[in-house]
mmCIF file of N, CA, C and O in Angstrom:
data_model
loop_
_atom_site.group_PDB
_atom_site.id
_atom_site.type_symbol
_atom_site.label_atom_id
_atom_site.label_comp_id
_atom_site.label_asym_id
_atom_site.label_seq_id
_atom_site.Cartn_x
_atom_site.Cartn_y
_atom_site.Cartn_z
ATOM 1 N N UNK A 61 269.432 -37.772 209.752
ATOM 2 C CA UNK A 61 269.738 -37.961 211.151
ATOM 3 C C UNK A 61 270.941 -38.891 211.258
ATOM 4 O O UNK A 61 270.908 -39.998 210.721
ATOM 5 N N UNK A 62 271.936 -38.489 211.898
ATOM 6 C CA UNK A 62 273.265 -39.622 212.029
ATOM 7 C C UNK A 62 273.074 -40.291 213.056
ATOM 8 O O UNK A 62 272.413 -39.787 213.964
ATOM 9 N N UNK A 63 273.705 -41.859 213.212
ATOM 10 C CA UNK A 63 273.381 -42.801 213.340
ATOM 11 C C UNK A 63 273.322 -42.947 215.352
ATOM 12 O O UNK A 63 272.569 -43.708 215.959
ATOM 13 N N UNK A 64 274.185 -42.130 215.897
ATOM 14 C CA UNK A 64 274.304 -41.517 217.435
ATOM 15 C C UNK A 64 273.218 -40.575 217.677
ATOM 16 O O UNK A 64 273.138 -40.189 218.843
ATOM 17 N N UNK A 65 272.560 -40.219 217.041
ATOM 18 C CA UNK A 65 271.683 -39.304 217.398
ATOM 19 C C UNK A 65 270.157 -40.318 217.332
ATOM 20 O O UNK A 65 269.425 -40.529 218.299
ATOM 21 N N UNK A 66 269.951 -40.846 215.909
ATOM 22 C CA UNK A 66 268.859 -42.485 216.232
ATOM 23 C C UNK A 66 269.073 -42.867 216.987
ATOM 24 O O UNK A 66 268.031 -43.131 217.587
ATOM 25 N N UNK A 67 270.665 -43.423 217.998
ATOM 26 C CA UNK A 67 270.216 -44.346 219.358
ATOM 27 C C UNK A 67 269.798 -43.546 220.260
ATOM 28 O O UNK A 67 268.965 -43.859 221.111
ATOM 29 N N UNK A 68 270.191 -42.740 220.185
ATOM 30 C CA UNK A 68 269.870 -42.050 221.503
ATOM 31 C C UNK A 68 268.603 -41.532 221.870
ATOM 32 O O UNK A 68 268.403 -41.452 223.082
ATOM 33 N N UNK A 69 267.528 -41.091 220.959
ATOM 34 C CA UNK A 69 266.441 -41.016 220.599
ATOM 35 C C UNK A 69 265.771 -42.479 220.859
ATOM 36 O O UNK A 69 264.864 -42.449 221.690
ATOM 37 N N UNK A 70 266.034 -43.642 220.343
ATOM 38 C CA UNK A 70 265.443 -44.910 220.718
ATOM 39 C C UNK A 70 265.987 -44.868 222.273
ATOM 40 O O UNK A 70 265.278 -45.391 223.133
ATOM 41 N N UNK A 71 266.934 -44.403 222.555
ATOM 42 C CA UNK A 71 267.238 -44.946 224.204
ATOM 43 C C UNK A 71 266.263 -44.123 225.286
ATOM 44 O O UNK A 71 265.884 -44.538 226.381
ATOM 45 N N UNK A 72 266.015 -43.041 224.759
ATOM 46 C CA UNK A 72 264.827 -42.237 225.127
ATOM 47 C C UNK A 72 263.492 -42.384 225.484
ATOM 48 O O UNK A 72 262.539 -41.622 225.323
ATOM 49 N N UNK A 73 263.563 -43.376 225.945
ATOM 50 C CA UNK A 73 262.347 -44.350 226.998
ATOM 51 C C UNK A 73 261.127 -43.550 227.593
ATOM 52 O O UNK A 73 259.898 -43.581 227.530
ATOM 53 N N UNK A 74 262.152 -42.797 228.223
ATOM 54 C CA UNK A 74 261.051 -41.619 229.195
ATOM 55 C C UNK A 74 261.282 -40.112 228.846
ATOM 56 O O UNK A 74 261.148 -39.080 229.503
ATOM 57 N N UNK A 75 261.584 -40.311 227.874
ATOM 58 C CA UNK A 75 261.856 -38.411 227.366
ATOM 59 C C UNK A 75 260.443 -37.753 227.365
ATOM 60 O O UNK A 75 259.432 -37.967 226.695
ATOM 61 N N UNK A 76 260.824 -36.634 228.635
ATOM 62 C CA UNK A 76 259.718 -35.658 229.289
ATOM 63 C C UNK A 76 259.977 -34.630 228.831
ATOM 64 O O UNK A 76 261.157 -34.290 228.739
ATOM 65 N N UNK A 77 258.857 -33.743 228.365
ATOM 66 C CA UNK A 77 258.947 -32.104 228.348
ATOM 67 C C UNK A 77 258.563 -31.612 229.580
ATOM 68 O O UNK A 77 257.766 -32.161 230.341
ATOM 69 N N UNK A 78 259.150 -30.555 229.768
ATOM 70 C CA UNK A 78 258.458 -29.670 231.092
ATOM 71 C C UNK A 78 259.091 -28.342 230.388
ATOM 72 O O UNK A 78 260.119 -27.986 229.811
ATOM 73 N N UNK A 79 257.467 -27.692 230.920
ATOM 74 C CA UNK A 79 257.290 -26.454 230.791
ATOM 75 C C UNK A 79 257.110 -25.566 231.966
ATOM 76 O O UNK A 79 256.020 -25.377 232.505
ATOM 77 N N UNK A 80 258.580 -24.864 232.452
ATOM 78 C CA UNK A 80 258.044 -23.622 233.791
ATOM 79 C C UNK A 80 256.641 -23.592 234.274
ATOM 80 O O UNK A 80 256.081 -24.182 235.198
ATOM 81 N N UNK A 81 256.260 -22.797 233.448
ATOM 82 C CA UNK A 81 254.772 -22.294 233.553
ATOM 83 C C UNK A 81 253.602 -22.933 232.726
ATOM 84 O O UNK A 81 253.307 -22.531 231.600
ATOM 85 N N UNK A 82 253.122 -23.698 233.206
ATOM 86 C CA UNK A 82 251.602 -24.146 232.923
ATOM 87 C C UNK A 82 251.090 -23.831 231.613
ATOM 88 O O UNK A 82 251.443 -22.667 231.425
ATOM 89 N N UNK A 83 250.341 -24.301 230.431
ATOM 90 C CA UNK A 83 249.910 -23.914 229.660
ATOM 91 C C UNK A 83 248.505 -23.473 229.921
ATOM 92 O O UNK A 83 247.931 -24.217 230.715
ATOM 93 N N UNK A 84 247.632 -22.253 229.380
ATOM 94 C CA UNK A 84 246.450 -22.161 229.742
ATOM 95 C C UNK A 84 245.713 -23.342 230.015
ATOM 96 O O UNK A 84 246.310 -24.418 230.023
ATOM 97 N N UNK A 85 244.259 -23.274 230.283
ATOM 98 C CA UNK A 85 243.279 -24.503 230.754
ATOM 99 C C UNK A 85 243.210 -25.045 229.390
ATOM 100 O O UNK A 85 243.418 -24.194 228.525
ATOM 101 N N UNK A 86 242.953 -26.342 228.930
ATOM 102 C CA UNK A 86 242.688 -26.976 228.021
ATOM 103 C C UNK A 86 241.148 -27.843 228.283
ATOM 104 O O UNK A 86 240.457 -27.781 229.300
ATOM 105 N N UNK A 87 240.869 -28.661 227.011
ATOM 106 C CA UNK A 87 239.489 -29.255 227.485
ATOM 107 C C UNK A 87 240.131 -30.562 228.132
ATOM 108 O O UNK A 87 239.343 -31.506 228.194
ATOM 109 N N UNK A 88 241.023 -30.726 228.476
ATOM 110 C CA UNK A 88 241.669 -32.120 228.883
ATOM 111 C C UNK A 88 241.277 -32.649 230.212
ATOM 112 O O UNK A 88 240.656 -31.730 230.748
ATOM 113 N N UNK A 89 241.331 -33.802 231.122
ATOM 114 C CA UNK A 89 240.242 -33.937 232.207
ATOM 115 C C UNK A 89 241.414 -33.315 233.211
ATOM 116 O O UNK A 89 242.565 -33.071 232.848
ATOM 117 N N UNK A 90 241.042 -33.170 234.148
ATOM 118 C CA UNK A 90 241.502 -32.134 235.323
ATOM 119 C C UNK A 90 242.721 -32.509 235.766
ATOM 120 O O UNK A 90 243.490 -31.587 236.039
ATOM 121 N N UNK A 91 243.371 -34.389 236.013
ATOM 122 C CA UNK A 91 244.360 -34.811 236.627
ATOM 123 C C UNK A 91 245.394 -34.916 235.405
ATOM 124 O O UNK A 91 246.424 -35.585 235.487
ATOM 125 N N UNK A 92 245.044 -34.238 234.337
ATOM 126 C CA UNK A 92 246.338 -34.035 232.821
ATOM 127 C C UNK A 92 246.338 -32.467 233.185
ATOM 128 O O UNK A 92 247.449 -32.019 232.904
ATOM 129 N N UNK A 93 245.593 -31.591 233.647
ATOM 130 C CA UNK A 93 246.228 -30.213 233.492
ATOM 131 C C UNK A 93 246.569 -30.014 234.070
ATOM 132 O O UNK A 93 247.225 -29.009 233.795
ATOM 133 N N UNK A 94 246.782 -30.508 235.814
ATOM 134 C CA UNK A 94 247.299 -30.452 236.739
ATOM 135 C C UNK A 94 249.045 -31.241 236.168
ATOM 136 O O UNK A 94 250.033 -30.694 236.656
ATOM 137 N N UNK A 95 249.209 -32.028 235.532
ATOM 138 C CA UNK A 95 250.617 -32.537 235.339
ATOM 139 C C UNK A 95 251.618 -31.849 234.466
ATOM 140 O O UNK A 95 251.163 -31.611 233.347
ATOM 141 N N UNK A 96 252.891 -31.450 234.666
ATOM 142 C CA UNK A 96 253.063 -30.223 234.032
ATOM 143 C C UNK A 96 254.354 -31.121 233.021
ATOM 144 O O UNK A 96 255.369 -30.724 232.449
ATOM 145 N N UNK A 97 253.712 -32.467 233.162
ATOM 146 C CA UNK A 97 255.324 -33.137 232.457
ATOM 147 C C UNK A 97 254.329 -34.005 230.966
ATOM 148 O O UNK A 97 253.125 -34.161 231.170
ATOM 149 N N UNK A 98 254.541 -34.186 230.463
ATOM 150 C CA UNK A 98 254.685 -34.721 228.722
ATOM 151 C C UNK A 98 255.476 -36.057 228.209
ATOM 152 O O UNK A 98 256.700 -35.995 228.091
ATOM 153 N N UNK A 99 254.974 -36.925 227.992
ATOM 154 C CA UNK A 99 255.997 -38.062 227.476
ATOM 155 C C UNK A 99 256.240 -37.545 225.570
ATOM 156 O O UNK A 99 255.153 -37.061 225.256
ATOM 157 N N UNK A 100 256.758 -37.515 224.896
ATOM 158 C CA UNK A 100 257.220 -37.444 223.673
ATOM 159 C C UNK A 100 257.248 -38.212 222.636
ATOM 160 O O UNK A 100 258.059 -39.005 223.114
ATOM 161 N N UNK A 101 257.016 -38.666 221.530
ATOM 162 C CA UNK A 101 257.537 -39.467 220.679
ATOM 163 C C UNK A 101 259.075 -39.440 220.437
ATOM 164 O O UNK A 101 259.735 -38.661 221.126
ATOM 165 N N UNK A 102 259.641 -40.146 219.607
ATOM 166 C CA UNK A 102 260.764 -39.974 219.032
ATOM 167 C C UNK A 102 260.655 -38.409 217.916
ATOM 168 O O UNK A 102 261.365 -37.418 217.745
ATOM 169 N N UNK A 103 259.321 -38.929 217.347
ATOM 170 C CA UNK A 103 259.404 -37.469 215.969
ATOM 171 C C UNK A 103 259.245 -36.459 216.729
ATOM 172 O O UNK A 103 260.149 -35.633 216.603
ATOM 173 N N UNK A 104 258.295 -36.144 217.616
ATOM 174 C CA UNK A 104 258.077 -34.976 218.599
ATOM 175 C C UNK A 104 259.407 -34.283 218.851
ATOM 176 O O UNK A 104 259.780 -33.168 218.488
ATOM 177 N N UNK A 105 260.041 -35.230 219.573
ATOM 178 C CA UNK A 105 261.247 -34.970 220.116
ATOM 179 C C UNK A 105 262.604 -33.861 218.922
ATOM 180 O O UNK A 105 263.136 -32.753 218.871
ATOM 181 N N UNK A 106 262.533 -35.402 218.067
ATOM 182 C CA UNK A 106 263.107 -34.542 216.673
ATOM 183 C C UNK A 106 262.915 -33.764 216.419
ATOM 184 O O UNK A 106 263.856 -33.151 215.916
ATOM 185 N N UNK A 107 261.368 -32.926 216.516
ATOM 186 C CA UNK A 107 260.880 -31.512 215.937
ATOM 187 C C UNK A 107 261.316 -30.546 217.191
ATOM 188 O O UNK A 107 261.623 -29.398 216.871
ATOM 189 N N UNK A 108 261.362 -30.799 218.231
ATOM 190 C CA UNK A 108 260.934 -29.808 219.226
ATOM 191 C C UNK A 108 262.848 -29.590 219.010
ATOM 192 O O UNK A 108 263.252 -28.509 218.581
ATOM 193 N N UNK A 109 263.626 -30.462 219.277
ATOM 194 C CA UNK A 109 265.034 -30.084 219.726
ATOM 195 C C UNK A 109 265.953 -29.150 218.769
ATOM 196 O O UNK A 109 267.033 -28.594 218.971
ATOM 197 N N UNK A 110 264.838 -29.218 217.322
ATOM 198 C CA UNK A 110 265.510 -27.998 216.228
ATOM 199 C C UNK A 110 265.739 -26.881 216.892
ATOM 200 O O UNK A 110 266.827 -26.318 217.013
ATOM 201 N N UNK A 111 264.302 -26.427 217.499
ATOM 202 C CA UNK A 111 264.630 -25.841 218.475
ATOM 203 C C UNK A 111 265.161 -24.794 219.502
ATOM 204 O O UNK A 111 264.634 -24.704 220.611
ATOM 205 N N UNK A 112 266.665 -23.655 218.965
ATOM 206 C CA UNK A 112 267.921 -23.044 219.539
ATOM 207 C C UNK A 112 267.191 -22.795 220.959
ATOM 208 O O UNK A 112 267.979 -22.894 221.900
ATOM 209 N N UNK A 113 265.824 -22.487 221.333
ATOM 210 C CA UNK A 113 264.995 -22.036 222.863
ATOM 211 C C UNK A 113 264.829 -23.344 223.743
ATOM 212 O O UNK A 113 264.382 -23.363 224.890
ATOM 213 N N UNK A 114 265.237 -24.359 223.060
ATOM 214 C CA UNK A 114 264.565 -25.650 224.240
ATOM 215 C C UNK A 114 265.978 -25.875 224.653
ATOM 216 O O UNK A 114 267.003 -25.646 224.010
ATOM 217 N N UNK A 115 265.859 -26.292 225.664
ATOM 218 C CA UNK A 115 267.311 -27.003 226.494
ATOM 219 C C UNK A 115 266.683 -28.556 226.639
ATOM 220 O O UNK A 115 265.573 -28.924 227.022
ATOM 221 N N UNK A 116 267.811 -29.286 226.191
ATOM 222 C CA UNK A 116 268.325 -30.570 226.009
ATOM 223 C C UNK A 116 268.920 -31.179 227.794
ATOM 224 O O UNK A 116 270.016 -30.970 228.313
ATOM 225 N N UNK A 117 267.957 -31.803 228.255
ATOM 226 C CA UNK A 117 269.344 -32.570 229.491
ATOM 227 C C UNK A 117 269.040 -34.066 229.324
ATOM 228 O O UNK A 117 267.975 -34.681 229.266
ATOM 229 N N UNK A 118 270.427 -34.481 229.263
ATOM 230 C CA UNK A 118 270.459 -36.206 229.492
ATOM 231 C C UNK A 118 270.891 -36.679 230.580
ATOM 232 O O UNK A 118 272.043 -36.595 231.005
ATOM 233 N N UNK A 119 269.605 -37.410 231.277
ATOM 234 C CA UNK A 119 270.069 -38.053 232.447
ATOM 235 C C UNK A 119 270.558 -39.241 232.490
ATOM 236 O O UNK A 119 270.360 -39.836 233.549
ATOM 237 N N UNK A 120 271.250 -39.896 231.525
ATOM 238 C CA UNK A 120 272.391 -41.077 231.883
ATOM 239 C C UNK A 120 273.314 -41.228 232.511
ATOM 240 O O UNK A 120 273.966 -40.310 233.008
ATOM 241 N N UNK A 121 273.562 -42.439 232.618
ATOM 242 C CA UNK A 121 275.147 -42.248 233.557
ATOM 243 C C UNK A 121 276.088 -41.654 232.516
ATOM 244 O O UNK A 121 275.983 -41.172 231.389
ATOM 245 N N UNK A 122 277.384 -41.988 233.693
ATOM 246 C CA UNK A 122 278.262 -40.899 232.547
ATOM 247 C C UNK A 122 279.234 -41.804 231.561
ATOM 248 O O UNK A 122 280.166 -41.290 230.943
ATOM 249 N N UNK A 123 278.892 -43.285 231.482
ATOM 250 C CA UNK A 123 279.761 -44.359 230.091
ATOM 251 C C UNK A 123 278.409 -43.910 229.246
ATOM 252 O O UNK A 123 278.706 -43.450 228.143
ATOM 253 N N UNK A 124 276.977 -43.944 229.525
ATOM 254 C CA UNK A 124 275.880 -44.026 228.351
ATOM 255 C C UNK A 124 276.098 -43.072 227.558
ATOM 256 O O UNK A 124 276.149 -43.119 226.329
ATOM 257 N N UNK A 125 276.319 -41.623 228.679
ATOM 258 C CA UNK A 125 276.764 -40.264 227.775
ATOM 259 C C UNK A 125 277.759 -40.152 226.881
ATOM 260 O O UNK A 125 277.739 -39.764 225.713
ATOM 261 N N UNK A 126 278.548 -40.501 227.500
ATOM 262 C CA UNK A 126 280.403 -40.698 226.601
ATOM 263 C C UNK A 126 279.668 -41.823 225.367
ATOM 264 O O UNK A 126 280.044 -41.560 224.225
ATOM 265 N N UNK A 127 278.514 -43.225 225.498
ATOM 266 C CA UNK A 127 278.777 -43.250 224.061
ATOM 267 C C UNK A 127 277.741 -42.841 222.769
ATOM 268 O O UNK A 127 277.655 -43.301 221.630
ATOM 269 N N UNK A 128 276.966 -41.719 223.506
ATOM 270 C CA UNK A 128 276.465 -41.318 222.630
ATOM 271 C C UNK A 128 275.306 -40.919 222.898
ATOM 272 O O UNK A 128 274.499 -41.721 223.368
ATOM 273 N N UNK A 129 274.941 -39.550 222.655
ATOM 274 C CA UNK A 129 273.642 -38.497 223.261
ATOM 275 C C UNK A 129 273.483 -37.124 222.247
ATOM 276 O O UNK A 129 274.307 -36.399 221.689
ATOM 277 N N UNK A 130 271.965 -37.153 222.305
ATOM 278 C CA UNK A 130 271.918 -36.119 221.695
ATOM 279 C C UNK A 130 272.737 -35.197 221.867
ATOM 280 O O UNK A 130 273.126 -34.828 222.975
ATOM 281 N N UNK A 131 273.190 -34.587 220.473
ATOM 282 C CA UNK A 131 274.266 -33.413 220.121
ATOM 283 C C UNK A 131 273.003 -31.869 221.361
ATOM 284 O O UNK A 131 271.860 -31.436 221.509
ATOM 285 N N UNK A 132 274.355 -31.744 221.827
ATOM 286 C CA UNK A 132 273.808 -29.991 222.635
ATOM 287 C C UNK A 132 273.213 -30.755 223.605
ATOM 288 O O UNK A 132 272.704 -30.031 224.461
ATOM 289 N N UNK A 133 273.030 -32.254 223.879
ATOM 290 C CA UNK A 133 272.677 -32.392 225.447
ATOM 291 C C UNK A 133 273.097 -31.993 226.747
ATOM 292 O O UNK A 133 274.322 -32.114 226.780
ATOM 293 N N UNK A 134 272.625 -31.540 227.922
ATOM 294 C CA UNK A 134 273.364 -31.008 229.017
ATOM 295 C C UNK A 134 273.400 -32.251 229.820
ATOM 296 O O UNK A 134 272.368 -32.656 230.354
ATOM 297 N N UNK A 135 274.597 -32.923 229.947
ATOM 298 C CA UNK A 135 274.506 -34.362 230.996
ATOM 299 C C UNK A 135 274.426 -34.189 232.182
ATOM 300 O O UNK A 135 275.457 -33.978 232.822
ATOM 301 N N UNK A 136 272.915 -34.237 232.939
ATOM 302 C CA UNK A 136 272.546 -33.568 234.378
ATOM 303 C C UNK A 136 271.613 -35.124 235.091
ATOM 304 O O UNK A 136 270.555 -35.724 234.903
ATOM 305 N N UNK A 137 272.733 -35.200 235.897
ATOM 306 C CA UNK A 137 272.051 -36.129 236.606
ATOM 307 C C UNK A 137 271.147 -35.635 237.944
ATOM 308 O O UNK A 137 271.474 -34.750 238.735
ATOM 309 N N UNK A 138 269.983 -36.410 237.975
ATOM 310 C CA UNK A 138 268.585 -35.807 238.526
ATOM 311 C C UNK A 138 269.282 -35.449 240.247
ATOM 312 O O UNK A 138 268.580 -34.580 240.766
ATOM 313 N N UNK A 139 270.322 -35.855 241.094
ATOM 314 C CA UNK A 139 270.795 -35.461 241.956
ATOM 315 C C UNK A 139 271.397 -34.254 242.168
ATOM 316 O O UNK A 139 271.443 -33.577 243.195
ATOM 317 N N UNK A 140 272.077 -33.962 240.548
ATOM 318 C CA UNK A 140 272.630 -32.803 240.505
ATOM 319 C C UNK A 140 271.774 -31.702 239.712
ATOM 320 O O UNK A 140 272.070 -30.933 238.797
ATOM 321 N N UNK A 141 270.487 -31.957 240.496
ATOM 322 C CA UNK A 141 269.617 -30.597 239.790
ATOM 323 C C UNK A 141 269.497 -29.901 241.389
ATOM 324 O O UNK A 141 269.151 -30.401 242.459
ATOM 325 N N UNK A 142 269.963 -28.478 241.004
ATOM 326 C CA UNK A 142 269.591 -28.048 242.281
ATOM 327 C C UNK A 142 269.193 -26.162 241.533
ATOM 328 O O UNK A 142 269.221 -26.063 240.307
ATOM 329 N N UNK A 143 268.945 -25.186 242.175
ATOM 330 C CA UNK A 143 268.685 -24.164 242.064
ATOM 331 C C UNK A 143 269.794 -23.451 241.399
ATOM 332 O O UNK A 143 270.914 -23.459 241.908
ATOM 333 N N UNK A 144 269.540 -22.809 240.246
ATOM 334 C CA UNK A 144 270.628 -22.402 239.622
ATOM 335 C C UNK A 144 271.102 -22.974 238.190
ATOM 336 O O UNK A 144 271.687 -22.316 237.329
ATOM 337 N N UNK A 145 270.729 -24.344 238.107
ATOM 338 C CA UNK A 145 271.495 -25.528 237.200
ATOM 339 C C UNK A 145 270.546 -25.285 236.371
ATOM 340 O O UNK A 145 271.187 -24.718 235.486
ATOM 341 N N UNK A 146 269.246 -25.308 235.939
ATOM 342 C CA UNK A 146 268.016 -25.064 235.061
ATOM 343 C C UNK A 146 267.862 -23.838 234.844
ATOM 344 O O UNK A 146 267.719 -23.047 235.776
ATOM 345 N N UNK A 147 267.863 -23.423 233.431
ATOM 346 C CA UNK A 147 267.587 -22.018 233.276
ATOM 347 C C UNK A 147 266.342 -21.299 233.635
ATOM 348 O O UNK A 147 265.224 -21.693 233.301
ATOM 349 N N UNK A 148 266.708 -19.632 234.714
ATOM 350 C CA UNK A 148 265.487 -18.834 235.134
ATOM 351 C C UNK A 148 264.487 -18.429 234.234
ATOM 352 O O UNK A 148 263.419 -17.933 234.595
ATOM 353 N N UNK A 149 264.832 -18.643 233.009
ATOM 354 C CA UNK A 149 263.454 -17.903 232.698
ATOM 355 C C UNK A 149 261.938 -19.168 232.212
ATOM 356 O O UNK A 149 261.774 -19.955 231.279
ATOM 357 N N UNK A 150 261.296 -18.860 233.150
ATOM 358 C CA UNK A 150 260.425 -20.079 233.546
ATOM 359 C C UNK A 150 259.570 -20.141 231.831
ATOM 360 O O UNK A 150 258.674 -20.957 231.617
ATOM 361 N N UNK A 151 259.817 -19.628 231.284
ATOM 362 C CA UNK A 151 259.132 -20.347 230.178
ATOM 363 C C UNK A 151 260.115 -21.169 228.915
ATOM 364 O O UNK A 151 259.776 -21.369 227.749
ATOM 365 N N UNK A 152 261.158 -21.473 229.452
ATOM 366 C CA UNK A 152 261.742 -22.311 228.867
ATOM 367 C C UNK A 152 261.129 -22.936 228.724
ATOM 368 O O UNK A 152 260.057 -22.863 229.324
ATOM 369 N N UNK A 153 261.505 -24.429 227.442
ATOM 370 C CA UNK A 153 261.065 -25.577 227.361
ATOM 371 C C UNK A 153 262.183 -26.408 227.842
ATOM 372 O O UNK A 153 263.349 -26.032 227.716
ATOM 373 N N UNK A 154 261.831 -27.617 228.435
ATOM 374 C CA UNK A 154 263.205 -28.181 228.953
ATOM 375 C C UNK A 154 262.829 -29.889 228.442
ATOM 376 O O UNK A 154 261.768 -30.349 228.865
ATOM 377 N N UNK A 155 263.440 -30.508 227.821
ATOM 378 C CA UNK A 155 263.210 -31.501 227.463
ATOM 379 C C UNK A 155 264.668 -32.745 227.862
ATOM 380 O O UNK A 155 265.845 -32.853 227.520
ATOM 381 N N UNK A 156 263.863 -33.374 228.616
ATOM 382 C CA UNK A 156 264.574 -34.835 229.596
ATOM 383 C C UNK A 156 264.633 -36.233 229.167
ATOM 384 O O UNK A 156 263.643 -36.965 229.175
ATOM 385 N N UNK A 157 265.754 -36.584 228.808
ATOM 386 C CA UNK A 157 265.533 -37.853 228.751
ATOM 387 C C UNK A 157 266.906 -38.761 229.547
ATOM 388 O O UNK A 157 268.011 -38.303 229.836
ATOM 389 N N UNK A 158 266.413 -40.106 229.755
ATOM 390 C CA UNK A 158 267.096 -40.935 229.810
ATOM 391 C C UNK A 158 266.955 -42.565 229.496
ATOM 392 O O UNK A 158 266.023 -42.871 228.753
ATOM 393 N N UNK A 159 267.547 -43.315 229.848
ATOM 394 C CA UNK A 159 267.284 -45.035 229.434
ATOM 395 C C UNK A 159 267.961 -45.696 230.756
ATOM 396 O O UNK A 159 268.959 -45.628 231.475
ATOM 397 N N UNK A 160 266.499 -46.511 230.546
ATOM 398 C CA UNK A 160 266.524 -47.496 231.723
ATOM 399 C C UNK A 160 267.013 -49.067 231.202
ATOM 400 O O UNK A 160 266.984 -49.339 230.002
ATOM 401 N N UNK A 161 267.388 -49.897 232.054
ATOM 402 C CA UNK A 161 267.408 -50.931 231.914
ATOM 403 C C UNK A 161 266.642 -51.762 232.660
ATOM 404 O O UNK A 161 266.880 -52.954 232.853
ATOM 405 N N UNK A 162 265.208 -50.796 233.317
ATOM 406 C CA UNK A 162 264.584 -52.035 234.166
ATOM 407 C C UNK A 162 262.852 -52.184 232.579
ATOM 408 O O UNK A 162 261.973 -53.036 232.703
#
């Protein structure tokens, strides 16, 4: 792993999966199958973004991006998500991250 791709992964605070469509029922309690979002590890993350089917978006500003984000990230800030910008076919995997400073 090169050394821009470790920070950015540690800067990855709140890196969410979301999945279009729902996974079948699980035995999980009712207010987790109802949530269609995922927090990640760092390794998770690493495994899932091999990947070529998952889409990558980084929501940083745009100096965090310029210095360094996962390779194939789409830099989409959460204002500029609108209809169209996320790919249609709802069973994508879409995996989100960004870093906070609070």
């Amino acid at each position: 792993m090169t050394r821009p791709l470790i920070r950015c992964l540690g800067l990855a605070a709140a890196v969410l999966l979301l999945v279009h469509r729902l996974p079948a029922a699980t035995k999980e309690s009712k207010s987790a199958e109802s949530e269609p979002f995922k927090r990640l590890t760092v390794e998770e993350t690493s495994k899932l973004i091999t990947d070529p089917s998952v889409r990558v978006y980084d929501g940083n500003s745009d100096d965090v991006y310029r210095e360094g984000h996962i390779p194939g990230a789409v830099h989409l800030l959460s204002k500029d998500m609108k209809e169209g910008v996320l790919p249609a076919d709802k069973s994508t995997t879409l995996v989100f991250y960004c870093h906070s400073e609070r």
